[in-house]
Short mmCIF file of C-alpha atoms in Angstrom, two decimals:
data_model
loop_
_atom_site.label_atom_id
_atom_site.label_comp_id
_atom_site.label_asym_id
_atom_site.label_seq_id
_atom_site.Cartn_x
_atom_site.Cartn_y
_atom_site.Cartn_z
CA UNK A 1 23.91 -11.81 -7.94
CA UNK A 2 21.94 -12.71 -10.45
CA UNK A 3 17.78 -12.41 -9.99
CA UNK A 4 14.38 -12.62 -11.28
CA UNK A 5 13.92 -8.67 -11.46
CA UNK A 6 16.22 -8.61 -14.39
CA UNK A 7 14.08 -9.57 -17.47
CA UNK A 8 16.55 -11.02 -19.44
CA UNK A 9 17.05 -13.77 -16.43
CA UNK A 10 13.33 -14.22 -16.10
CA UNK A 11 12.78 -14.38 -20.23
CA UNK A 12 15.16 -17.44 -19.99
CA UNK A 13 13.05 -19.40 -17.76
CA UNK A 14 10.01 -18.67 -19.19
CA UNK A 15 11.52 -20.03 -22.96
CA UNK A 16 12.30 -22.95 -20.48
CA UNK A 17 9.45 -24.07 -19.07
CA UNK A 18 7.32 -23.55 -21.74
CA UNK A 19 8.46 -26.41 -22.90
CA UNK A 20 8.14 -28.76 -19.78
CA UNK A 21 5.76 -31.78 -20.28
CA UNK A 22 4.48 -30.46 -16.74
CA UNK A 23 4.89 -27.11 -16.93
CA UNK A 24 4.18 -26.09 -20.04
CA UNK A 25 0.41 -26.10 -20.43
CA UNK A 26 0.41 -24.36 -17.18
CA UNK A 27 2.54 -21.32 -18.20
CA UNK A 28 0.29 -21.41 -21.37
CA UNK A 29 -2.95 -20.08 -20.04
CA UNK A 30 -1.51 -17.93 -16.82
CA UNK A 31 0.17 -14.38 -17.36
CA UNK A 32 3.66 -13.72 -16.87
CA UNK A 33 4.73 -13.46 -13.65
CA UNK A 34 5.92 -10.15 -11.44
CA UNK A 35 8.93 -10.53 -9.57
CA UNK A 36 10.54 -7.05 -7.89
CA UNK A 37 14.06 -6.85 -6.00
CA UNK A 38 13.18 -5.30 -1.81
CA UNK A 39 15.11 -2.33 -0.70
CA UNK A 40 15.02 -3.13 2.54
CA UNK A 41 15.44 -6.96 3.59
CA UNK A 42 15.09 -6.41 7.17
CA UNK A 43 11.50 -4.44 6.79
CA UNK A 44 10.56 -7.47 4.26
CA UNK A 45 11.01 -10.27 6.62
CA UNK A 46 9.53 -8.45 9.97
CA UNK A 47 6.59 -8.12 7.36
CA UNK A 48 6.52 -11.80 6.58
CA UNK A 49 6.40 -13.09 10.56
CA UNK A 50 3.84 -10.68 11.05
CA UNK A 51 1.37 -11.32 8.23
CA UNK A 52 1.77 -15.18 9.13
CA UNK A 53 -1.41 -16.80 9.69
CA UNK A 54 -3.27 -13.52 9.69
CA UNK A 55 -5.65 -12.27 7.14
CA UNK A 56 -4.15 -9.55 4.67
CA UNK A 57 -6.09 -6.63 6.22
CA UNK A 58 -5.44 -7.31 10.18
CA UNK A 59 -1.52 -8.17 9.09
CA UNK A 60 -1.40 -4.85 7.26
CA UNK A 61 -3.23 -2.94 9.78
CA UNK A 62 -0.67 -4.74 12.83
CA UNK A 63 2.25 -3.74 10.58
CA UNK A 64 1.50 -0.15 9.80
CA UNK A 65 0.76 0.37 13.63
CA UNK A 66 4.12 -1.35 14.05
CA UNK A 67 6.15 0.79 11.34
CA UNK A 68 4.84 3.46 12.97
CA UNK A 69 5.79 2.99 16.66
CA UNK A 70 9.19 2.22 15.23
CA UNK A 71 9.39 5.66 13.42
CA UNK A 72 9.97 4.64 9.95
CA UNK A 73 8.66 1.96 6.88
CA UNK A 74 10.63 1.88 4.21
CA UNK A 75 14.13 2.40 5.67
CA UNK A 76 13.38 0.57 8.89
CA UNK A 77 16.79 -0.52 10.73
CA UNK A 78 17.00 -3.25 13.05
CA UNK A 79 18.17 -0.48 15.48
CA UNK A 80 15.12 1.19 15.22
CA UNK A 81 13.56 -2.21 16.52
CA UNK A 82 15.88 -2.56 19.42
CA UNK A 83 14.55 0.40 20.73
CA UNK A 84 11.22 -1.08 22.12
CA UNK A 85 10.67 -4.38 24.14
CA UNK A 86 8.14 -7.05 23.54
CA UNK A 87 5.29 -6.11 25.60
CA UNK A 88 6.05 -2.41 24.01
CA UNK A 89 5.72 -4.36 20.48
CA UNK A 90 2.44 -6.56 21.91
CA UNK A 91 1.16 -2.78 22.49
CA UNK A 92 0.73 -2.54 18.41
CA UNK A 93 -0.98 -5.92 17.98
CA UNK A 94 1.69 -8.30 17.29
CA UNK A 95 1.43 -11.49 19.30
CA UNK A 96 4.43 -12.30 22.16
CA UNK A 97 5.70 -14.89 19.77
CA UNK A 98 5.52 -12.62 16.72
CA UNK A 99 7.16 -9.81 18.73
CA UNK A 100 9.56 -11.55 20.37
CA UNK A 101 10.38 -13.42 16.75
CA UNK A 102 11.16 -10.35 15.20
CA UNK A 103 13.44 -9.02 17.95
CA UNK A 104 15.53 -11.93 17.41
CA UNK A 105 15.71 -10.96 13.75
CA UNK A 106 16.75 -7.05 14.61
CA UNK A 107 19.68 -8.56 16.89
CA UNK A 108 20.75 -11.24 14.08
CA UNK A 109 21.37 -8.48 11.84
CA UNK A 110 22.80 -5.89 13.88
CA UNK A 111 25.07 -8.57 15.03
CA UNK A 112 26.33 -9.69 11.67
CA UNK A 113 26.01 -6.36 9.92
CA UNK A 114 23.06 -7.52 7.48
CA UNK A 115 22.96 -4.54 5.29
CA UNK A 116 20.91 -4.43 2.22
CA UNK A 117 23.85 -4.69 0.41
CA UNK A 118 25.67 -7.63 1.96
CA UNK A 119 22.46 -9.30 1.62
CA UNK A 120 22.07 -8.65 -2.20
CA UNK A 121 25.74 -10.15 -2.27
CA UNK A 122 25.06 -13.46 -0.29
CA UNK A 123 24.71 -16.41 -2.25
CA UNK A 124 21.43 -18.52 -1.38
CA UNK A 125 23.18 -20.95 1.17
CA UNK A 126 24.76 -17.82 2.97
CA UNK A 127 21.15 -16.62 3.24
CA UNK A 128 20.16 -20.12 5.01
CA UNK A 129 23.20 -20.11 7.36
CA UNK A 130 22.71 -16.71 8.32
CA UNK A 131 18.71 -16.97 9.11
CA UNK A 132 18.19 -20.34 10.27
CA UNK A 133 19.87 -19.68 13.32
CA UNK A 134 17.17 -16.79 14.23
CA UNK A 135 14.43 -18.69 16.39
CA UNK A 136 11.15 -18.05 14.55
CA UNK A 137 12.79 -17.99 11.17
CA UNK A 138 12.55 -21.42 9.78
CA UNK A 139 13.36 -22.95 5.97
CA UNK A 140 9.73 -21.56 4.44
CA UNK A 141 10.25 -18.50 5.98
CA UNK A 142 14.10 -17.82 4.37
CA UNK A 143 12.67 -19.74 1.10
CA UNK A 144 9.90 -17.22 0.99
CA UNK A 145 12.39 -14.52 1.36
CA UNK A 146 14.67 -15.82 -1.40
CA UNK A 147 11.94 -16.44 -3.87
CA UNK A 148 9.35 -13.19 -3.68
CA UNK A 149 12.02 -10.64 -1.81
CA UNK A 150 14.78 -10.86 -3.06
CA UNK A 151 14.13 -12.64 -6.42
CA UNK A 152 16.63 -14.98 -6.32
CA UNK A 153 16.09 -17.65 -9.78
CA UNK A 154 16.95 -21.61 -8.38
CA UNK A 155 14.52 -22.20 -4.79
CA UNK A 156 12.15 -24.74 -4.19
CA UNK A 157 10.40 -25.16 -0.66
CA UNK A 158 9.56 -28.47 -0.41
CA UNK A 159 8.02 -28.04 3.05
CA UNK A 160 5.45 -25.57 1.66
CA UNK A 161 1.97 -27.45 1.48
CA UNK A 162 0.54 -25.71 -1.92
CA UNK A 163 3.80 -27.10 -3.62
CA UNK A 164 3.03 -30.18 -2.53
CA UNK A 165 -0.21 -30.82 -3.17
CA UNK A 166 0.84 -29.46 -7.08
CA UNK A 167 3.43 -32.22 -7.14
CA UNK A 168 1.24 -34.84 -6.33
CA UNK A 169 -0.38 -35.34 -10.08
CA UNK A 170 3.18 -34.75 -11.51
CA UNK A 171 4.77 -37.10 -9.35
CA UNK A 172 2.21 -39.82 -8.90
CA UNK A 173 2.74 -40.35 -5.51
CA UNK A 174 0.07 -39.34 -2.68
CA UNK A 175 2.39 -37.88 0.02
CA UNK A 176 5.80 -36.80 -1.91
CA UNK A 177 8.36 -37.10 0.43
CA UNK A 178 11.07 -33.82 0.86
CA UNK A 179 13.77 -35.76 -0.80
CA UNK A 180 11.71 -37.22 -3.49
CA UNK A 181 10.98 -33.71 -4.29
CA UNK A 182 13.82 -32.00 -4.48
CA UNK A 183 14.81 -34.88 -6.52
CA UNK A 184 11.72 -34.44 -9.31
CA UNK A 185 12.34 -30.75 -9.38
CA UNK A 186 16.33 -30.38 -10.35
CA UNK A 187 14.37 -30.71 -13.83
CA UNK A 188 13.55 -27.36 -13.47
CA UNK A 189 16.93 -26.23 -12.07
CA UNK A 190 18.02 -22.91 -12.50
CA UNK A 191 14.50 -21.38 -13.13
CA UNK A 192 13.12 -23.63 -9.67
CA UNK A 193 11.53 -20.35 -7.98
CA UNK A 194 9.56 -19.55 -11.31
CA UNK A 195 8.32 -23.48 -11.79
CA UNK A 196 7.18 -22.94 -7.95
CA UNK A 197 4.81 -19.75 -9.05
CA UNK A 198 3.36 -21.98 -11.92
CA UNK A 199 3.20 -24.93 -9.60
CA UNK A 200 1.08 -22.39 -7.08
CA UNK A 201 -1.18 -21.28 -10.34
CA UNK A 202 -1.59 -25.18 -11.40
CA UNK A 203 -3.99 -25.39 -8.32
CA UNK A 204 -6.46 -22.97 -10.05
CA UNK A 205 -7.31 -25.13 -12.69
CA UNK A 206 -7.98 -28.85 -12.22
CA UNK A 207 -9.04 -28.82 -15.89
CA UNK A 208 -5.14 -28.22 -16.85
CA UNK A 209 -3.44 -31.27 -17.20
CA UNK A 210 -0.57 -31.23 -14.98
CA UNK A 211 0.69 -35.36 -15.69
CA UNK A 212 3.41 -35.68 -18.88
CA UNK A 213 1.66 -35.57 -22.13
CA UNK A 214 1.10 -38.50 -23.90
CA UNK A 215 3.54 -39.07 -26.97
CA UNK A 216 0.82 -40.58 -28.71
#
């Protein structure tokens, strides 16, 4: 599968959008950016419900209490998850919801056999079907997984509100609808996760200008 961790992949869309009448004075002044392939999936996404809404430092200090009631970090198992119960999970900070969220995760992929490998294997739609269906996992979360986890070249999350509030001067249009989105950004299709980072850096400088240039 192919993915943003492999330079040669993430070279390509970089030549591409450099040259975007939206895009490209935005890649101009921001660095390149950093994209790094997970080793472990399962440990990634229990890490994304529980930093959700939380600060960085309280989400790190809930997880590390977490990873270590569960006995491991970096090659946490869902099995090692199923060990405890909520309230035993509450016990480390996590909230019921956030607990019981990631429980429901553990079980999804013990019950399908989500290995790290599989997972590397799945196409992007294969990801969706297999998530979605976890209550507490919803389309940012798996898009956020996709893009930053497992570095995967061609997502857009059109429900994410930083995106939209980048389209807005691109798009001319106050309050871009999903559809009208997805629609603006196949332009940008198969590098669509890396316009999204520049999209996310175009809301650090109003002075860029993020309309079409003039061909004056």
């Amino acid at each position: 599968m192919l993915t943003l961790a492999d330079s040669e992949i993430l070279n390509s869309a970089l030549l591409e959008l450099e040259g975007c009448e939206f895009l490209g004075p935005v890649v101009a002044v921001h660095d390149r950016p950093v994209f790094e392939l997970v080793e472990n999936p399962f440990r990634a996404l229990a890490r994304i419900i529980t930093f959700q809404q939380l600060s960085g430092k309280a989400a790190e200090t809930i997880f590390g209490r977490f990873a270590g009631l569960v006995g491991t970090d970096a090659g946490m198992a869902p099995e090692d998850v199923l060990r405890f119960d909520v309230e035993t999970l509450r016990g480390v900070g996590l909230s019921r919801q956030k607990a019981t969220y990631i429980l429901n995760i553990a079980e999804r992929f013990h019950e399908l056999d989500l290995t790290p490998v599989r997972l590397f294997e799945m196409s992007d739609e294969a990801m969706r079907e297999a998530l979605l269906p976890i209550k507490g996992v919803g389309a940012w979360t798996v898009e956020m997984f996709l893009m930053f986890y497992l570095c995967r070249p061609d997502v857009f999350s059109p429900g994410d509100l930083g995106l939209q509030k980048a389209l807005v001067p691109m798009m001319g249009v106050e309050k871009p609808k999903a559809v009208e989105m997805m629609a603006f950004t196949e332009r940008w299709r198969p590098f669509r996760t890396v316009a999204s980072y520049y999209l996310w850096r175009s809301l650090e400088d109003p002075a860029v200008n993020r309309g079409p240039r003039s061909s004056d």
